[in-house]
Amino acid sequence: MNEFDLIAHYFKRPAKNADLGIGDDAALVSVAAGHQLAISADMLVEGRHFFSDADPERLGRKVLAVNLSDLAAMGAKPSWFTLSLALPKMDEPWLEAFSRGLFAMAGEHDISLIGGDTTCGPLTIAIQIAGSLPRGQALLRSGARAGDEVWVSGPLGGAAAAVMHRTGRVKLPSDVAERCDLRLDVPVPRIELGLRLRGIASAALDISDGLLADLRHICEQSACGAEVRLDAVPFVEDLHALPEHLRQEAFLAGGDDYELCFTAAPDQHKAIIALADELELGLTLVGKIIQGNTVHLLDASRQPLPIIFHGFDHFAYES
Ligand code: ADP
Ligand code: MG
């Protein structure tokens, strides 16, 4: 099987929502009048973003999920993606399982693979995703204002607990480890939430590097500070299996959950509670935006706590 057979067999599918899909020098798409394109890319590298023994079907789902999550955080409706793949060798069982996971996730969100690139090299999976939204309605990181409430979706920390277990920092009971593995391997992109937050949220992003580190990005770009109440942050039940300091690290600084963190004016409070109900998704008020330029962590009696861990920075670790 050569490169062209590989593409035709594993990746070429009818591109429903494109004018021209895989096969030419470029794909063609149309954007509705009054809409903007939202474009994002995310790359997963073996040994850095996923473990070498990662299940290829889950990997196919995950690489697309993390890209979808970026569009969710913009409030965009995803439509198209490209796949650039470096493979160490022609491995058909791997390709079969990987493409199955990838297209399962694509199908759930009704998006089409419209192109990419394929080469030989250390296993690297790069996706570029694009979607659209009504002009001017994107959820930016720069829109938070002092007085806004800070919210997060879902319980946090499950993915980080899985990483702690797999890297030997903790030993979790096998049923707990399995559930946390699912959160790490198969994150659920909050597309519907992102779409519904248009007109409600003042700023948003997806939590890929840990709540505190990601909230810092909103603060930087919005020129504000934030307070987060430690006891308000929702974490997955299974984190009770961790000692307290690791539990806190998991839900405050653990990446890979791909939930959304967003800010909204207090007069949107009721609308957000109603949205949580309607989407059957946990949306929790965890703090507020204040003047300043830092993120403060507060204890139950609103006293500041030291922040001793940091979000994940790929260049902070030498490989
Ligand atoms: P070019 O030589 O113009 O870069 P390629 O031979 O790399 O074209 O690719 C041929 C076609 O297959 C193009 O339409 C390209 O977008 C698509 N393609 C290549 N690799 C992939 C992939 N991994 N997934 C999806 N489409 C791909
Ligand atoms: Mg090419």
PDB file of N, CA and C in Angstrom, residues 134-214:
ATOM      1  N   PRO A 134     -21.644  33.665  13.364  1.00  0.00           N
ATOM      2  CA  PRO A 134     -22.102  34.977  12.909  1.00  0.00           C
ATOM      3  C   PRO A 134     -21.050  36.028  13.263  1.00  0.00           C
ATOM      4  N   ARG A 135     -20.753  36.882  12.302  1.00  0.00           N
ATOM      5  CA  ARG A 135     -19.719  37.905  12.482  1.00  0.00           C
ATOM      6  C   ARG A 135     -19.883  38.665  13.788  1.00  0.00           C
ATOM      7  N   GLY A 136     -18.786  38.762  14.543  1.00  0.00           N
ATOM      8  CA  GLY A 136     -18.787  39.558  15.768  1.00  0.00           C
ATOM      9  C   GLY A 136     -19.287  38.828  17.003  1.00  0.00           C
ATOM     10  N   GLN A 137     -19.706  37.555  16.852  1.00  0.00           N
ATOM     11  CA  GLN A 137     -20.269  36.861  18.017  1.00  0.00           C
ATOM     12  C   GLN A 137     -19.319  35.884  18.697  1.00  0.00           C
ATOM     13  N   ALA A 138     -18.061  35.856  18.261  1.00  0.00           N
ATOM     14  CA  ALA A 138     -17.106  34.897  18.845  1.00  0.00           C
ATOM     15  C   ALA A 138     -16.901  35.162  20.337  1.00  0.00           C
ATOM     16  N   LEU A 139     -16.657  34.103  21.080  1.00  0.00           N
ATOM     17  CA  LEU A 139     -16.360  34.219  22.509  1.00  0.00           C
ATOM     18  C   LEU A 139     -14.851  34.406  22.648  1.00  0.00           C
ATOM     19  N   LEU A 140     -14.428  35.611  22.902  1.00  0.00           N
ATOM     20  CA  LEU A 140     -12.994  35.914  22.961  1.00  0.00           C
ATOM     21  C   LEU A 140     -12.470  35.786  24.392  1.00  0.00           C
ATOM     22  N   ARG A 141     -11.149  35.722  24.511  1.00  0.00           N
ATOM     23  CA  ARG A 141     -10.540  35.710  25.842  1.00  0.00           C
ATOM     24  C   ARG A 141     -10.473  37.113  26.424  1.00  0.00           C
ATOM     25  N   SER A 142     -10.729  38.092  25.603  1.00  0.00           N
ATOM     26  CA  SER A 142     -10.470  39.483  26.003  1.00  0.00           C
ATOM     27  C   SER A 142     -11.699  40.224  26.513  1.00  0.00           C
ATOM     28  N   GLY A 143     -12.821  39.526  26.701  1.00  0.00           N
ATOM     29  CA  GLY A 143     -14.059  40.252  27.010  1.00  0.00           C
ATOM     30  C   GLY A 143     -14.461  40.308  28.466  1.00  0.00           C
ATOM     31  N   ALA A 144     -13.653  39.740  29.379  1.00  0.00           N
ATOM     32  CA  ALA A 144     -14.053  39.709  30.796  1.00  0.00           C
ATOM     33  C   ALA A 144     -13.936  41.090  31.430  1.00  0.00           C
ATOM     34  N   ARG A 145     -14.842  41.400  32.338  1.00  0.00           N
ATOM     35  CA  ARG A 145     -14.836  42.694  33.022  1.00  0.00           C
ATOM     36  C   ARG A 145     -14.987  42.477  34.528  1.00  0.00           C
ATOM     37  N   ALA A 146     -14.357  43.365  35.327  1.00  0.00           N
ATOM     38  CA  ALA A 146     -14.478  43.270  36.789  1.00  0.00           C
ATOM     39  C   ALA A 146     -15.953  43.192  37.161  1.00  0.00           C
ATOM     40  N   GLY A 147     -16.270  42.261  38.050  1.00  0.00           N
ATOM     41  CA  GLY A 147     -17.659  42.062  38.443  1.00  0.00           C
ATOM     42  C   GLY A 147     -18.290  40.852  37.773  1.00  0.00           C
ATOM     43  N   ASP A 148     -17.716  40.412  36.637  1.00  0.00           N
ATOM     44  CA  ASP A 148     -18.245  39.210  35.975  1.00  0.00           C
ATOM     45  C   ASP A 148     -18.069  37.983  36.875  1.00  0.00           C
ATOM     46  N   GLU A 149     -18.941  37.035  36.702  1.00  0.00           N
ATOM     47  CA  GLU A 149     -18.791  35.757  37.399  1.00  0.00           C
ATOM     48  C   GLU A 149     -17.934  34.815  36.555  1.00  0.00           C
ATOM     49  N   VAL A 150     -17.209  33.930  37.243  1.00  0.00           N
ATOM     50  CA  VAL A 150     -16.377  32.930  36.554  1.00  0.00           C
ATOM     51  C   VAL A 150     -17.033  31.563  36.722  1.00  0.00           C
ATOM     52  N   TRP A 151     -17.241  30.874  35.615  1.00  0.00           N
ATOM     53  CA  TRP A 151     -17.925  29.581  35.611  1.00  0.00           C
ATOM     54  C   TRP A 151     -17.035  28.519  34.982  1.00  0.00           C
ATOM     55  N   VAL A 152     -17.255  27.259  35.363  1.00  0.00           N
ATOM     56  CA  VAL A 152     -16.641  26.155  34.626  1.00  0.00           C
ATOM     57  C   VAL A 152     -17.704  25.103  34.331  1.00  0.00           C
ATOM     58  N   SER A 153     -17.499  24.383  33.236  1.00  0.00           N
ATOM     59  CA  SER A 153     -18.386  23.254  32.935  1.00  0.00           C
ATOM     60  C   SER A 153     -17.776  21.988  33.528  1.00  0.00           C
ATOM     61  N   GLY A 154     -18.662  21.035  33.767  1.00  0.00           N
ATOM     62  CA  GLY A 154     -18.261  19.679  34.167  1.00  0.00           C
ATOM     63  C   GLY A 154     -17.466  19.627  35.444  1.00  0.00           C
ATOM     64  N   PRO A 155     -17.251  18.468  36.015  1.00  0.00           N
ATOM     65  CA  PRO A 155     -16.269  18.361  37.083  1.00  0.00           C
ATOM     66  C   PRO A 155     -14.877  18.241  36.455  1.00  0.00           C
ATOM     67  N   LEU A 156     -13.864  18.744  37.146  1.00  0.00           N
ATOM     68  CA  LEU A 156     -12.498  18.770  36.620  1.00  0.00           C
ATOM     69  C   LEU A 156     -11.612  17.712  37.288  1.00  0.00           C
ATOM     70  N   GLY A 157     -10.469  17.487  36.695  1.00  0.00           N
ATOM     71  CA  GLY A 157      -9.405  16.736  37.384  1.00  0.00           C
ATOM     72  C   GLY A 157      -9.260  15.271  37.020  1.00  0.00           C
ATOM     73  N   GLY A 158     -10.245  14.705  36.346  1.00  0.00           N
ATOM     74  CA  GLY A 158     -10.193  13.268  36.034  1.00  0.00           C
ATOM     75  C   GLY A 158      -9.019  12.917  35.136  1.00  0.00           C
ATOM     76  N   ALA A 159      -8.795  13.732  34.121  1.00  0.00           N
ATOM     77  CA  ALA A 159      -7.705  13.451  33.181  1.00  0.00           C
ATOM     78  C   ALA A 159      -6.355  13.525  33.889  1.00  0.00           C
ATOM     79  N   ALA A 160      -6.217  14.529  34.760  1.00  0.00           N
ATOM     80  CA  ALA A 160      -4.945  14.679  35.480  1.00  0.00           C
ATOM     81  C   ALA A 160      -4.696  13.489  36.406  1.00  0.00           C
ATOM     82  N   ALA A 161      -5.775  12.982  37.024  1.00  0.00           N
ATOM     83  CA  ALA A 161      -5.621  11.819  37.898  1.00  0.00           C
ATOM     84  C   ALA A 161      -5.126  10.615  37.091  1.00  0.00           C
ATOM     85  N   ALA A 162      -5.634  10.479  35.866  1.00  0.00           N
ATOM     86  CA  ALA A 162      -5.187   9.371  35.008  1.00  0.00           C
ATOM     87  C   ALA A 162      -3.702   9.498  34.696  1.00  0.00           C
ATOM     88  N   VAL A 163      -3.256  10.723  34.419  1.00  0.00           N
ATOM     89  CA  VAL A 163      -1.830  10.930  34.130  1.00  0.00           C
ATOM     90  C   VAL A 163      -0.990  10.608  35.375  1.00  0.00           C
ATOM     91  N   MET A 164      -1.467  11.047  36.544  1.00  0.00           N
ATOM     92  CA  MET A 164      -0.739  10.748  37.793  1.00  0.00           C
ATOM     93  C   MET A 164      -0.602   9.242  37.991  1.00  0.00           C
ATOM     94  N   HIS A 165      -1.667   8.522  37.659  1.00  0.00           N
ATOM     95  CA  HIS A 165      -1.641   7.065  37.817  1.00  0.00           C
ATOM     96  C   HIS A 165      -0.678   6.430  36.814  1.00  0.00           C
ATOM     97  N   ARG A 166      -0.786   6.860  35.557  1.00  0.00           N
ATOM     98  CA  ARG A 166       0.036   6.220  34.516  1.00  0.00           C
ATOM     99  C   ARG A 166       1.516   6.534  34.668  1.00  0.00           C
ATOM    100  N   THR A 167       1.816   7.681  35.247  1.00  0.00           N
ATOM    101  CA  THR A 167       3.232   8.022  35.411  1.00  0.00           C
ATOM    102  C   THR A 167       3.762   7.568  36.771  1.00  0.00           C
ATOM    103  N   GLY A 168       2.920   6.854  37.547  1.00  0.00           N
ATOM    104  CA  GLY A 168       3.392   6.268  38.794  1.00  0.00           C
ATOM    105  C   GLY A 168       3.422   7.223  39.977  1.00  0.00           C
ATOM    106  N   ARG A 169       2.840   8.412  39.850  1.00  0.00           N
ATOM    107  CA  ARG A 169       2.822   9.332  41.001  1.00  0.00           C
ATOM    108  C   ARG A 169       1.836   8.862  42.061  1.00  0.00           C
ATOM    109  N   VAL A 170       0.779   8.183  41.606  1.00  0.00           N
ATOM    110  CA  VAL A 170      -0.183   7.602  42.551  1.00  0.00           C
ATOM    111  C   VAL A 170      -0.575   6.228  42.041  1.00  0.00           C
ATOM    112  N   LYS A 171      -1.138   5.418  42.957  1.00  0.00           N
ATOM    113  CA  LYS A 171      -1.671   4.140  42.511  1.00  0.00           C
ATOM    114  C   LYS A 171      -3.159   4.164  42.796  1.00  0.00           C
ATOM    115  N   LEU A 172      -3.952   4.223  41.752  1.00  0.00           N
ATOM    116  CA  LEU A 172      -5.405   4.272  41.920  1.00  0.00           C
ATOM    117  C   LEU A 172      -5.978   2.865  41.829  1.00  0.00           C
ATOM    118  N   PRO A 173      -7.092   2.598  42.538  1.00  0.00           N
ATOM    119  CA  PRO A 173      -7.798   1.322  42.351  1.00  0.00           C
ATOM    120  C   PRO A 173      -8.153   1.182  40.865  1.00  0.00           C
ATOM    121  N   SER A 174      -8.180  -0.042  40.347  1.00  0.00           N
ATOM    122  CA  SER A 174      -8.288  -0.211  38.890  1.00  0.00           C
ATOM    123  C   SER A 174      -9.584   0.362  38.310  1.00  0.00           C
ATOM    124  N   ASP A 175     -10.707   0.277  39.049  1.00  0.00           N
ATOM    125  CA  ASP A 175     -11.949   0.834  38.493  1.00  0.00           C
ATOM    126  C   ASP A 175     -11.876   2.363  38.413  1.00  0.00           C
ATOM    127  N   VAL A 176     -11.236   2.978  39.412  1.00  0.00           N
ATOM    128  CA  VAL A 176     -11.061   4.436  39.405  1.00  0.00           C
ATOM    129  C   VAL A 176     -10.142   4.827  38.250  1.00  0.00           C
ATOM    130  N   ALA A 177      -9.045   4.103  38.104  1.00  0.00           N
ATOM    131  CA  ALA A 177      -8.076   4.405  37.039  1.00  0.00           C
ATOM    132  C   ALA A 177      -8.746   4.302  35.679  1.00  0.00           C
ATOM    133  N   GLU A 178      -9.592   3.305  35.505  1.00  0.00           N
ATOM    134  CA  GLU A 178     -10.273   3.118  34.216  1.00  0.00           C
ATOM    135  C   GLU A 178     -11.196   4.286  33.892  1.00  0.00           C
ATOM    136  N   ARG A 179     -11.942   4.740  34.895  1.00  0.00           N
ATOM    137  CA  ARG A 179     -12.847   5.879  34.656  1.00  0.00           C
ATOM    138  C   ARG A 179     -12.069   7.157  34.352  1.00  0.00           C
ATOM    139  N   CYS A 180     -10.959   7.348  35.081  1.00  0.00           N
ATOM    140  CA  CYS A 180     -10.151   8.547  34.823  1.00  0.00           C
ATOM    141  C   CYS A 180      -9.492   8.453  33.445  1.00  0.00           C
ATOM    142  N   ASP A 181      -9.050   7.249  33.075  1.00  0.00           N
ATOM    143  CA  ASP A 181      -8.479   7.030  31.734  1.00  0.00           C
ATOM    144  C   ASP A 181      -9.431   7.493  30.644  1.00  0.00           C
ATOM    145  N   LEU A 182     -10.705   7.183  30.835  1.00  0.00           N
ATOM    146  CA  LEU A 182     -11.706   7.578  29.841  1.00  0.00           C
ATOM    147  C   LEU A 182     -11.748   9.088  29.684  1.00  0.00           C
ATOM    148  N   ARG A 183     -11.636   9.796  30.805  1.00  0.00           N
ATOM    149  CA  ARG A 183     -11.660  11.267  30.736  1.00  0.00           C
ATOM    150  C   ARG A 183     -10.416  11.802  30.039  1.00  0.00           C
ATOM    151  N   LEU A 184      -9.296  11.119  30.226  1.00  0.00           N
ATOM    152  CA  LEU A 184      -8.062  11.551  29.563  1.00  0.00           C
ATOM    153  C   LEU A 184      -8.103  11.207  28.070  1.00  0.00           C
ATOM    154  N   ASP A 185      -8.556  10.011  27.767  1.00  0.00           N
ATOM    155  CA  ASP A 185      -8.478   9.505  26.393  1.00  0.00           C
ATOM    156  C   ASP A 185      -9.630   9.988  25.518  1.00  0.00           C
ATOM    157  N   VAL A 186     -10.782  10.179  26.114  1.00  0.00           N
ATOM    158  CA  VAL A 186     -11.964  10.488  25.319  1.00  0.00           C
ATOM    159  C   VAL A 186     -12.681  11.725  25.878  1.00  0.00           C
ATOM    160  N   PRO A 187     -12.025  12.871  25.843  1.00  0.00           N
ATOM    161  CA  PRO A 187     -12.695  14.083  26.339  1.00  0.00           C
ATOM    162  C   PRO A 187     -13.882  14.422  25.451  1.00  0.00           C
ATOM    163  N   VAL A 188     -14.891  15.051  26.056  1.00  0.00           N
ATOM    164  CA  VAL A 188     -16.097  15.421  25.304  1.00  0.00           C
ATOM    165  C   VAL A 188     -16.041  16.909  24.982  1.00  0.00           C
ATOM    166  N   PRO A 189     -15.892  17.263  23.700  1.00  0.00           N
ATOM    167  CA  PRO A 189     -15.832  18.691  23.371  1.00  0.00           C
ATOM    168  C   PRO A 189     -17.187  19.340  23.622  1.00  0.00           C
ATOM    169  N   ARG A 190     -17.174  20.508  24.270  1.00  0.00           N
ATOM    170  CA  ARG A 190     -18.432  21.149  24.698  1.00  0.00           C
ATOM    171  C   ARG A 190     -18.982  22.078  23.623  1.00  0.00           C
ATOM    172  N   ILE A 191     -19.198  21.498  22.445  1.00  0.00           N
ATOM    173  CA  ILE A 191     -19.644  22.283  21.291  1.00  0.00           C
ATOM    174  C   ILE A 191     -20.985  22.972  21.547  1.00  0.00           C
ATOM    175  N   GLU A 192     -21.955  22.215  22.003  1.00  0.00           N
ATOM    176  CA  GLU A 192     -23.294  22.770  22.204  1.00  0.00           C
ATOM    177  C   GLU A 192     -23.251  23.909  23.230  1.00  0.00           C
ATOM    178  N   LEU A 193     -22.495  23.685  24.294  1.00  0.00           N
ATOM    179  CA  LEU A 193     -22.358  24.734  25.310  1.00  0.00           C
ATOM    180  C   LEU A 193     -21.781  26.006  24.690  1.00  0.00           C
ATOM    181  N   GLY A 194     -20.702  25.850  23.895  1.00  0.00           N
ATOM    182  CA  GLY A 194     -20.080  27.018  23.271  1.00  0.00           C
ATOM    183  C   GLY A 194     -21.074  27.792  22.416  1.00  0.00           C
ATOM    184  N   LEU A 195     -21.854  27.066  21.642  1.00  0.00           N
ATOM    185  CA  LEU A 195     -22.834  27.731  20.768  1.00  0.00           C
ATOM    186  C   LEU A 195     -23.856  28.494  21.596  1.00  0.00           C
ATOM    187  N   ARG A 196     -24.281  27.868  22.691  1.00  0.00           N
ATOM    188  CA  ARG A 196     -25.324  28.487  23.511  1.00  0.00           C
ATOM    189  C   ARG A 196     -24.807  29.641  24.363  1.00  0.00           C
ATOM    190  N   LEU A 197     -23.483  29.704  24.534  1.00  0.00           N
ATOM    191  CA  LEU A 197     -22.922  30.798  25.342  1.00  0.00           C
ATOM    192  C   LEU A 197     -22.765  32.099  24.557  1.00  0.00           C
ATOM    193  N   ARG A 198     -22.946  32.025  23.230  1.00  0.00           N
ATOM    194  CA  ARG A 198     -22.935  33.280  22.455  1.00  0.00           C
ATOM    195  C   ARG A 198     -24.008  34.204  23.008  1.00  0.00           C
ATOM    196  N   GLY A 199     -23.625  35.433  23.257  1.00  0.00           N
ATOM    197  CA  GLY A 199     -24.601  36.386  23.784  1.00  0.00           C
ATOM    198  C   GLY A 199     -24.764  36.299  25.288  1.00  0.00           C
ATOM    199  N   ILE A 200     -24.162  35.274  25.917  1.00  0.00           N
ATOM    200  CA  ILE A 200     -24.241  35.129  27.376  1.00  0.00           C
ATOM    201  C   ILE A 200     -22.874  35.372  28.006  1.00  0.00           C
ATOM    202  N   ALA A 201     -21.861  34.651  27.503  1.00  0.00           N
ATOM    203  CA  ALA A 201     -20.519  34.753  28.098  1.00  0.00           C
ATOM    204  C   ALA A 201     -19.818  36.020  27.611  1.00  0.00           C
ATOM    205  N   SER A 202     -19.003  36.605  28.492  1.00  0.00           N
ATOM    206  CA  SER A 202     -18.196  37.763  28.087  1.00  0.00           C
ATOM    207  C   SER A 202     -16.821  37.317  27.608  1.00  0.00           C
ATOM    208  N   ALA A 203     -16.353  36.152  28.083  1.00  0.00           N
ATOM    209  CA  ALA A 203     -15.076  35.588  27.646  1.00  0.00           C
ATOM    210  C   ALA A 203     -15.136  34.080  27.870  1.00  0.00           C
ATOM    211  N   ALA A 204     -14.346  33.332  27.107  1.00  0.00           N
ATOM    212  CA  ALA A 204     -14.343  31.876  27.293  1.00  0.00           C
ATOM    213  C   ALA A 204     -13.051  31.289  26.764  1.00  0.00           C
ATOM    214  N   LEU A 205     -12.678  30.135  27.310  1.00  0.00           N
ATOM    215  CA  LEU A 205     -11.613  29.302  26.728  1.00  0.00           C
ATOM    216  C   LEU A 205     -11.820  27.874  27.189  1.00  0.00           C
ATOM    217  N   ASP A 206     -11.131  26.955  26.536  1.00  0.00           N
ATOM    218  CA  ASP A 206     -11.227  25.576  27.013  1.00  0.00           C
ATOM    219  C   ASP A 206     -10.047  25.281  27.926  1.00  0.00           C
ATOM    220  N   ILE A 207     -10.305  24.415  28.902  1.00  0.00           N
ATOM    221  CA  ILE A 207      -9.288  24.137  29.917  1.00  0.00           C
ATOM    222  C   ILE A 207      -8.402  23.001  29.431  1.00  0.00           C
ATOM    223  N   SER A 208      -7.245  23.351  28.890  1.00  0.00           N
ATOM    224  CA  SER A 208      -6.323  22.324  28.410  1.00  0.00           C
ATOM    225  C   SER A 208      -5.051  22.288  29.250  1.00  0.00           C
ATOM    226  N   ASP A 209      -4.775  23.358  29.971  1.00  0.00           N
ATOM    227  CA  ASP A 209      -3.543  23.421  30.772  1.00  0.00           C
ATOM    228  C   ASP A 209      -3.813  23.514  32.269  1.00  0.00           C
ATOM    229  N   GLY A 210      -5.071  23.430  32.684  1.00  0.00           N
ATOM    230  CA  GLY A 210      -5.418  23.566  34.098  1.00  0.00           C
ATOM    231  C   GLY A 210      -6.204  24.844  34.318  1.00  0.00           C
ATOM    232  N   LEU A 211      -7.204  24.784  35.197  1.00  0.00           N
ATOM    233  CA  LEU A 211      -8.110  25.920  35.410  1.00  0.00           C
ATOM    234  C   LEU A 211      -7.368  27.219  35.723  1.00  0.00           C
ATOM    235  N   LEU A 212      -6.444  27.185  36.695  1.00  0.00           N
ATOM    236  CA  LEU A 212      -5.808  28.439  37.123  1.00  0.00           C
ATOM    237  C   LEU A 212      -4.946  29.030  36.013  1.00  0.00           C
ATOM    238  N   ALA A 213      -4.198  28.163  35.319  1.00  0.00           N
ATOM    239  CA  ALA A 213      -3.328  28.663  34.240  1.00  0.00           C
ATOM    240  C   ALA A 213      -4.168  29.200  33.091  1.00  0.00           C
ATOM    241  N   ASP A 214      -5.243  28.526  32.776  1.00  0.00           N
ATOM    242  CA  ASP A 214      -6.063  28.978  31.650  1.00  0.00           C
ATOM    243  C   ASP A 214      -6.835  30.252  31.992  1.00  0.00           C
TER     244      ASP A 214
END
